[in-house]
Short mmCIF file of C-alpha atoms in Angstrom, two decimals:
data_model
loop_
_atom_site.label_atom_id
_atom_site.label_comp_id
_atom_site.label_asym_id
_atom_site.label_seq_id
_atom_site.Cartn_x
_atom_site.Cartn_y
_atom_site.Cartn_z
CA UNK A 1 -7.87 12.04 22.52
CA UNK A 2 -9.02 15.69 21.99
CA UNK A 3 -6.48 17.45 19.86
CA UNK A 4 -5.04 20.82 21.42
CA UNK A 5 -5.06 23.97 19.06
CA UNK A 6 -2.92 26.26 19.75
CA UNK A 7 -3.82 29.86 17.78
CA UNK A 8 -1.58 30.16 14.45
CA UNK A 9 0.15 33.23 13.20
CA UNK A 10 2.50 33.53 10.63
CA UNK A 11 4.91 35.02 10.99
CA UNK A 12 5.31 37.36 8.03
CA UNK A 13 3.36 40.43 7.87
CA UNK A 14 2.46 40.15 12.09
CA UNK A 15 2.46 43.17 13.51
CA UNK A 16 2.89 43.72 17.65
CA UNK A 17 -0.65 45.52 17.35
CA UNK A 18 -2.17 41.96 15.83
CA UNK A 19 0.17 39.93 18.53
CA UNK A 20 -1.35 42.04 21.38
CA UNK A 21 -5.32 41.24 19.54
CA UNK A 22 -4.79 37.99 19.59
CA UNK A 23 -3.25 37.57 23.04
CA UNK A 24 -6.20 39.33 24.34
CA UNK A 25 -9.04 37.16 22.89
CA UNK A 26 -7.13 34.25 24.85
CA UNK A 27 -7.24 35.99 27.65
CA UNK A 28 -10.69 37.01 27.84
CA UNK A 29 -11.90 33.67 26.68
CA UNK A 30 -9.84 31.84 29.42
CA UNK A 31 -10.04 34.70 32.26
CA UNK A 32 -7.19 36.08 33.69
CA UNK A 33 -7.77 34.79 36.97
CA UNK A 34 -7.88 31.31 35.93
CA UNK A 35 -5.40 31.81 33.14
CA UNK A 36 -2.73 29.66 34.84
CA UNK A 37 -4.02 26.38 36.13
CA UNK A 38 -5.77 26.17 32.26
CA UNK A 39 -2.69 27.19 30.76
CA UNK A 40 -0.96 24.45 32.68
CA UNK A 41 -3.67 22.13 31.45
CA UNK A 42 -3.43 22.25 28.33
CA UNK A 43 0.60 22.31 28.28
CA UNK A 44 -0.13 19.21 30.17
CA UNK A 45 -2.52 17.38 26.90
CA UNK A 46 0.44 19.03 24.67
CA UNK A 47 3.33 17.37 26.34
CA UNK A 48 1.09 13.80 25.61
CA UNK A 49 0.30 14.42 22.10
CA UNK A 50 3.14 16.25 21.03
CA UNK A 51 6.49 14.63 21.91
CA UNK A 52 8.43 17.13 19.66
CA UNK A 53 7.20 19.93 21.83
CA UNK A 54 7.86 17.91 25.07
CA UNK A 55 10.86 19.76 25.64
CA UNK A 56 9.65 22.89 25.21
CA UNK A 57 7.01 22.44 27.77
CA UNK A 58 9.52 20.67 30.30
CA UNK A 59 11.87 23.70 29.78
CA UNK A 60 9.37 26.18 31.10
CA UNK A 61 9.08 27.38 34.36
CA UNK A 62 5.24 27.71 34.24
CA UNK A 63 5.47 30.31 37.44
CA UNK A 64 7.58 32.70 36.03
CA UNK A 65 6.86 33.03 32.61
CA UNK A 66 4.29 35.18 31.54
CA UNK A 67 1.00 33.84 29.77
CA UNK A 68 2.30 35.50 27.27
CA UNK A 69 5.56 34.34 26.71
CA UNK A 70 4.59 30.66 27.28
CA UNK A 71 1.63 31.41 24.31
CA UNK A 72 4.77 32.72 22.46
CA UNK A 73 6.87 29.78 22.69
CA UNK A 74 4.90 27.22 22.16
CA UNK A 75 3.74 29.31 19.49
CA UNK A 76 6.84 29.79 17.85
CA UNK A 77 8.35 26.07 18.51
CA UNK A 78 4.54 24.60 16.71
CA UNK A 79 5.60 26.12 13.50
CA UNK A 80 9.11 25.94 13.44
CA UNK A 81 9.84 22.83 11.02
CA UNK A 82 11.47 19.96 12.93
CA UNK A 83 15.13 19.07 12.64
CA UNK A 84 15.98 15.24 11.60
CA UNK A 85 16.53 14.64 14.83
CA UNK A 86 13.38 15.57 15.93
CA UNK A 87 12.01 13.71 13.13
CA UNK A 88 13.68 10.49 14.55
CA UNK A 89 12.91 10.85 17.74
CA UNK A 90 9.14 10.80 16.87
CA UNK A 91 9.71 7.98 14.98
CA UNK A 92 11.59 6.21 17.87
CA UNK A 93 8.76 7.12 20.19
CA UNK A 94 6.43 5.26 17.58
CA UNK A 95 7.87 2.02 17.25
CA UNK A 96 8.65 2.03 21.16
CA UNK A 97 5.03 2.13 21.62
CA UNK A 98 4.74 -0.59 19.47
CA UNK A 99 7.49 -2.96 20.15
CA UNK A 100 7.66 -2.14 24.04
CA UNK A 101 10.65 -4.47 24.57
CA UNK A 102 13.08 -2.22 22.38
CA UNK A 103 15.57 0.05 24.24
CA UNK A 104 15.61 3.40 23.38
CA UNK A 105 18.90 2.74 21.46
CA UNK A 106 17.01 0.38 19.19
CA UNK A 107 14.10 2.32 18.44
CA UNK A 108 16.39 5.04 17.34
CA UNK A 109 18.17 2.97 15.35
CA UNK A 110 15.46 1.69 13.62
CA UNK A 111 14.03 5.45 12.96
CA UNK A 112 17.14 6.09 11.62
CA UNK A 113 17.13 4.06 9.07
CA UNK A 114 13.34 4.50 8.09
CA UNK A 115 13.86 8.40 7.93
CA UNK A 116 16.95 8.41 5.80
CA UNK A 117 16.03 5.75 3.89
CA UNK A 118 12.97 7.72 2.98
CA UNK A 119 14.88 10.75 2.87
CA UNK A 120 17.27 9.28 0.00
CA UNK A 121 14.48 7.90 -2.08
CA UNK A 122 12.47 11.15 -1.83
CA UNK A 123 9.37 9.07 -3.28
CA UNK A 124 8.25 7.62 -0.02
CA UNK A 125 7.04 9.54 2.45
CA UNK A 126 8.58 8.90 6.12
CA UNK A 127 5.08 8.89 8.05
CA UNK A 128 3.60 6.45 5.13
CA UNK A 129 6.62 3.76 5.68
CA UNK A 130 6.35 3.83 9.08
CA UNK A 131 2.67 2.84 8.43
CA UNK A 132 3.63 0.36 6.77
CA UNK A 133 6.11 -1.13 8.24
CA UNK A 134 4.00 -0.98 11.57
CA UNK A 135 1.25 -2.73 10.25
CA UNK A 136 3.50 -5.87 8.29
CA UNK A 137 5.55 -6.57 10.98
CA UNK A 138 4.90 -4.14 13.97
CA UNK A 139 8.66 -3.48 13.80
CA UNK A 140 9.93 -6.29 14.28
CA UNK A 141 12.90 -7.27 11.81
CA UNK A 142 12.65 -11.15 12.44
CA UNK A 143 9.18 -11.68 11.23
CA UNK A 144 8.34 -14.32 9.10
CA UNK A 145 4.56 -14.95 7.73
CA UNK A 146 2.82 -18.33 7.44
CA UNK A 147 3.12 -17.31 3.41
CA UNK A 148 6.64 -16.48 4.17
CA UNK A 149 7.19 -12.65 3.81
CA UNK A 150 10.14 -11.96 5.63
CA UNK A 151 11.77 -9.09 7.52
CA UNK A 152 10.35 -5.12 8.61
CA UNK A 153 8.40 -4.74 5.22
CA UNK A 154 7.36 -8.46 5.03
CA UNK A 155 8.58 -9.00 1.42
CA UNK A 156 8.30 -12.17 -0.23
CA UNK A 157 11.49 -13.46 -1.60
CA UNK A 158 10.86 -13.27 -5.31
CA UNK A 159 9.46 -9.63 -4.80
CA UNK A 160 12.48 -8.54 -2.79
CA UNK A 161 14.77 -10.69 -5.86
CA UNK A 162 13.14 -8.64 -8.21
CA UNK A 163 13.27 -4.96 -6.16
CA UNK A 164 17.30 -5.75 -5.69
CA UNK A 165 17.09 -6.23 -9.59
CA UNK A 166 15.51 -3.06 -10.22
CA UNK A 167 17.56 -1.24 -7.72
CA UNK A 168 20.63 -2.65 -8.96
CA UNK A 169 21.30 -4.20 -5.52
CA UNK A 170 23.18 -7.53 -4.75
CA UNK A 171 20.00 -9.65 -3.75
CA UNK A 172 21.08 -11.92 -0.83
CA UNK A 173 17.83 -13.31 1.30
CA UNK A 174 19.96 -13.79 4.14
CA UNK A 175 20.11 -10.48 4.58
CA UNK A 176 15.91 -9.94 4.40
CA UNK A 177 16.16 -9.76 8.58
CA UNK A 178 18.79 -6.99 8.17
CA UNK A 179 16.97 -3.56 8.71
CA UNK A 180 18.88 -1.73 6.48
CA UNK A 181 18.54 -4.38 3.31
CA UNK A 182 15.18 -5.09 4.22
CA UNK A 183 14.13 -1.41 4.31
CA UNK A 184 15.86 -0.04 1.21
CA UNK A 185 13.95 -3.10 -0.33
CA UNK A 186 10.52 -2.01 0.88
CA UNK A 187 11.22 1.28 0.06
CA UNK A 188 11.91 0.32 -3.62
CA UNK A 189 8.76 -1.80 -3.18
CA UNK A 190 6.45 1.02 -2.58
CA UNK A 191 7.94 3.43 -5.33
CA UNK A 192 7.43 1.26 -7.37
CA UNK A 193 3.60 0.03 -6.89
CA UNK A 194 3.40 4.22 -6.41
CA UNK A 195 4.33 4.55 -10.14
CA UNK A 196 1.14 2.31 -10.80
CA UNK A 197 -1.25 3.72 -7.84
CA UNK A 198 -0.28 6.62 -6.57
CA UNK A 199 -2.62 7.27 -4.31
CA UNK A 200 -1.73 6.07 -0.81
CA UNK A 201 -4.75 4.09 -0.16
CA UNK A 202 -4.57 2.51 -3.50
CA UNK A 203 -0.82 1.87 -2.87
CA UNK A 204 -1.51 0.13 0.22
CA UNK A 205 -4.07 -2.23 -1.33
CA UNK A 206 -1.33 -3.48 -4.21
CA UNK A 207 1.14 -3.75 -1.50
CA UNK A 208 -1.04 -6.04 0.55
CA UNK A 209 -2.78 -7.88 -2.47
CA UNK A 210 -1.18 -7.14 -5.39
CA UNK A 211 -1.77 -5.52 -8.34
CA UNK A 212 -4.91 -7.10 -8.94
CA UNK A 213 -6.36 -6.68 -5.63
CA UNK A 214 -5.61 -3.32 -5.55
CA UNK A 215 -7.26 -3.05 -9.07
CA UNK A 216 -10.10 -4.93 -6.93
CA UNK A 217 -10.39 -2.41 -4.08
CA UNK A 218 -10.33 0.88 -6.81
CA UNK A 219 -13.53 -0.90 -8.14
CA UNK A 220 -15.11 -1.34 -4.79
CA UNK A 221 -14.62 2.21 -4.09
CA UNK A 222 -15.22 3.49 -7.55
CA UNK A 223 -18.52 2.25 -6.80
CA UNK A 224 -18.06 -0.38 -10.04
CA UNK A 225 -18.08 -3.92 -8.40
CA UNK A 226 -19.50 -4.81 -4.26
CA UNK A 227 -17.08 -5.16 -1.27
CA UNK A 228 -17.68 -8.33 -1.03
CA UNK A 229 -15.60 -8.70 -3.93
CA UNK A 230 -12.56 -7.20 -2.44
CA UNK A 231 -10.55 -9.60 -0.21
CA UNK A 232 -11.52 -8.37 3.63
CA UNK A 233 -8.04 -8.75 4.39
CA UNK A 234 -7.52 -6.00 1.45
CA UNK A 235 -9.63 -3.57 3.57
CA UNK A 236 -9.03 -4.11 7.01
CA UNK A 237 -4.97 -3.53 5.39
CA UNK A 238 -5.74 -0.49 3.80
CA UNK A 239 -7.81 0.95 6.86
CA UNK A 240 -4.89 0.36 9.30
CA UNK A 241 -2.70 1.67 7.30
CA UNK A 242 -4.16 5.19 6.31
CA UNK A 243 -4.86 5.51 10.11
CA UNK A 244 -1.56 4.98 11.33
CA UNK A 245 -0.86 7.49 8.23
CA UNK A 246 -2.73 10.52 9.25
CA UNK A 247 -2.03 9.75 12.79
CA UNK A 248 1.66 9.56 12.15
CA UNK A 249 1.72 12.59 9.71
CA UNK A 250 -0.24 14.70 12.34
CA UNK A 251 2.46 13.52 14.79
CA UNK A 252 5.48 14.99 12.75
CA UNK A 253 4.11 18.04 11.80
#
C-alpha cells in the first residue's frame, strides 16, 4: 500500500510566517477547489495505515474544519509520541490481524504483556518481539513444534531451563503456555543472543538456528561462504522477521 506523507515541521523554531508557506504549497499543489474531496482521501488511506491516528481522523468533522486546521491536527497528533496505550493498542490491532479468532480483550492482553515486558527489559525492542513472536507461533500461546518448542516464543525446554537460570526465575515447563512466563523467557532469550549478535538480522538467525547458524548466515552475507550453505529455513526466518520489523516499527511511530 502507498504510504501517506503528511508534511513535517518541528515544532521548535516555526514561525506563523513558515506555517502560512507551507500551508500554501499544499494548497496550490492540491487546488483549492478540489482541496476537500482529496483531503478526505487521503484522511481516508491514513485512517487504514495508521490506527493510532484513527481517532483523530474519526473525531473530525471534515465539513467544518478548515483545510487548515485538519493539516494542523493531523499534523500535530503524527509527531506527538504515543502514550502506552496507544502503543498497545497497535499491538492489539497486530496480533488481531493475525490470530482473527481473539477478542479484542485478548489481543490486548497479549500486547500488554509484550509491551511491558519489553518495556522492563529495556534491551528488546517492542516492534522486534512482536516480530518474533508473530513469526514462531503467530500468537498463539499453545503452540507446540514437531521439534517441540513450546509456547508464544517457541522455546525449547532446555533453552527456556537455562533462560529461567540466568534470569534467576523458578523454571517450571508447565508454565511454557503461560504468556507471561513464556514471554519474560523469550525476552531473556533474545537479550541474550543480542549480547552475541547484536544486529537484528543476525539476532534473528541465532534465534532460529543457533549460534552456529547464525555464525552461518553472517558468512553468507559477509560474502565469505555461498547461500547454499546457510540452512533455507535460516533465511526465509530472518526475511520474515525483519519485514514484520520495519513494518511494525513504521506502524508505532
Amino acid at each position: 500500500m502507498r504510504k501517506t506523507k503528511i508534511i513535517r515541521v518541528k515544532k521548535t523554531g516555526v514561525t506563523i510566517f513558515q506555517w502560512a508557506l507551507n500551508l500554501t504549497f499544499v494548497c496550490v499543489l492540491i487546488g483549492l477547489g478540489s482541496g476537500m474531496s482529496f483531503i478526505e482521501g487521503q484522511l481516508h488511506e491514513i485512517k487504514q495505515e495508521n490506527s493510532a491516528l484513527r481517532h483523530v481522523v474519526d473525531s473530525m468533522n471534515l465539513r467544518n474544519d478548515s483545510l487548515e486546521q485538519q493539516i494542523l491536527t493531523l499534523y500535530e497528533s503524527s509527531n506527538s509520541s504515543k502514550t502506552r496505550s496507544q502503543q498497545i493498542a497497535i499491538g492489539a490491532n497486530i496480533i488481531q490481524s493475525i490470530r482473527k479468532t481473539y477478542s479484542t480483550k485478548e489481543s490486548v492482553d497479549l500486547a500488554k504483556v509484550l509491551y511491558d515486558e519489553s518495556e522492563y527489559s529495556s534491551a528488546v525492542d517492542y516492534a522486534y518481539l512482536l516480530a518474533i513472536v508473530a513469526t514462531e507461533s503467530r500468537f498463539n500461546p499453545n503452540a507446540v513444534s514437531g521439534a517441540g518448542a513450546i509456547g508464544l516464543g517457541q522455546l525449547m525446554p532446555k533453552t527456556a531451563e537455562a533462560m529461567a537460570k540466568q534470569a534467576g526465575m523458578k523454571y517450571q515447563s508447565d508454565l511454557l503456555v503461560d504468556p507471561k512466563y513464556n514471554i519474560k523467557l523469550t525476552v531473556q532469550y533474545i537479550a541474550h543472543l543480542k549480547k552475541k549478535f547484536p544486529s537484528a538480522a543476525y539476532t534473528a538467525a541465532a534465534y532460529n538456528g543457533g549460534p552456529g547458524g547464525a555464525n552461518k548466515y553472517i558468512a553468507w552475507r559477509d560474502g565469505k561462504i555461498g547461500r547454499e550453505s546457510v540452512h533455507p529455513q535460516t533465511v526465509a526466518y530472518v526475511d520474515a522477521v525483519m519485514e514484520k520489523f520495519v513494518y511494525y516499527s513504521n506502524k508505532l511511530k
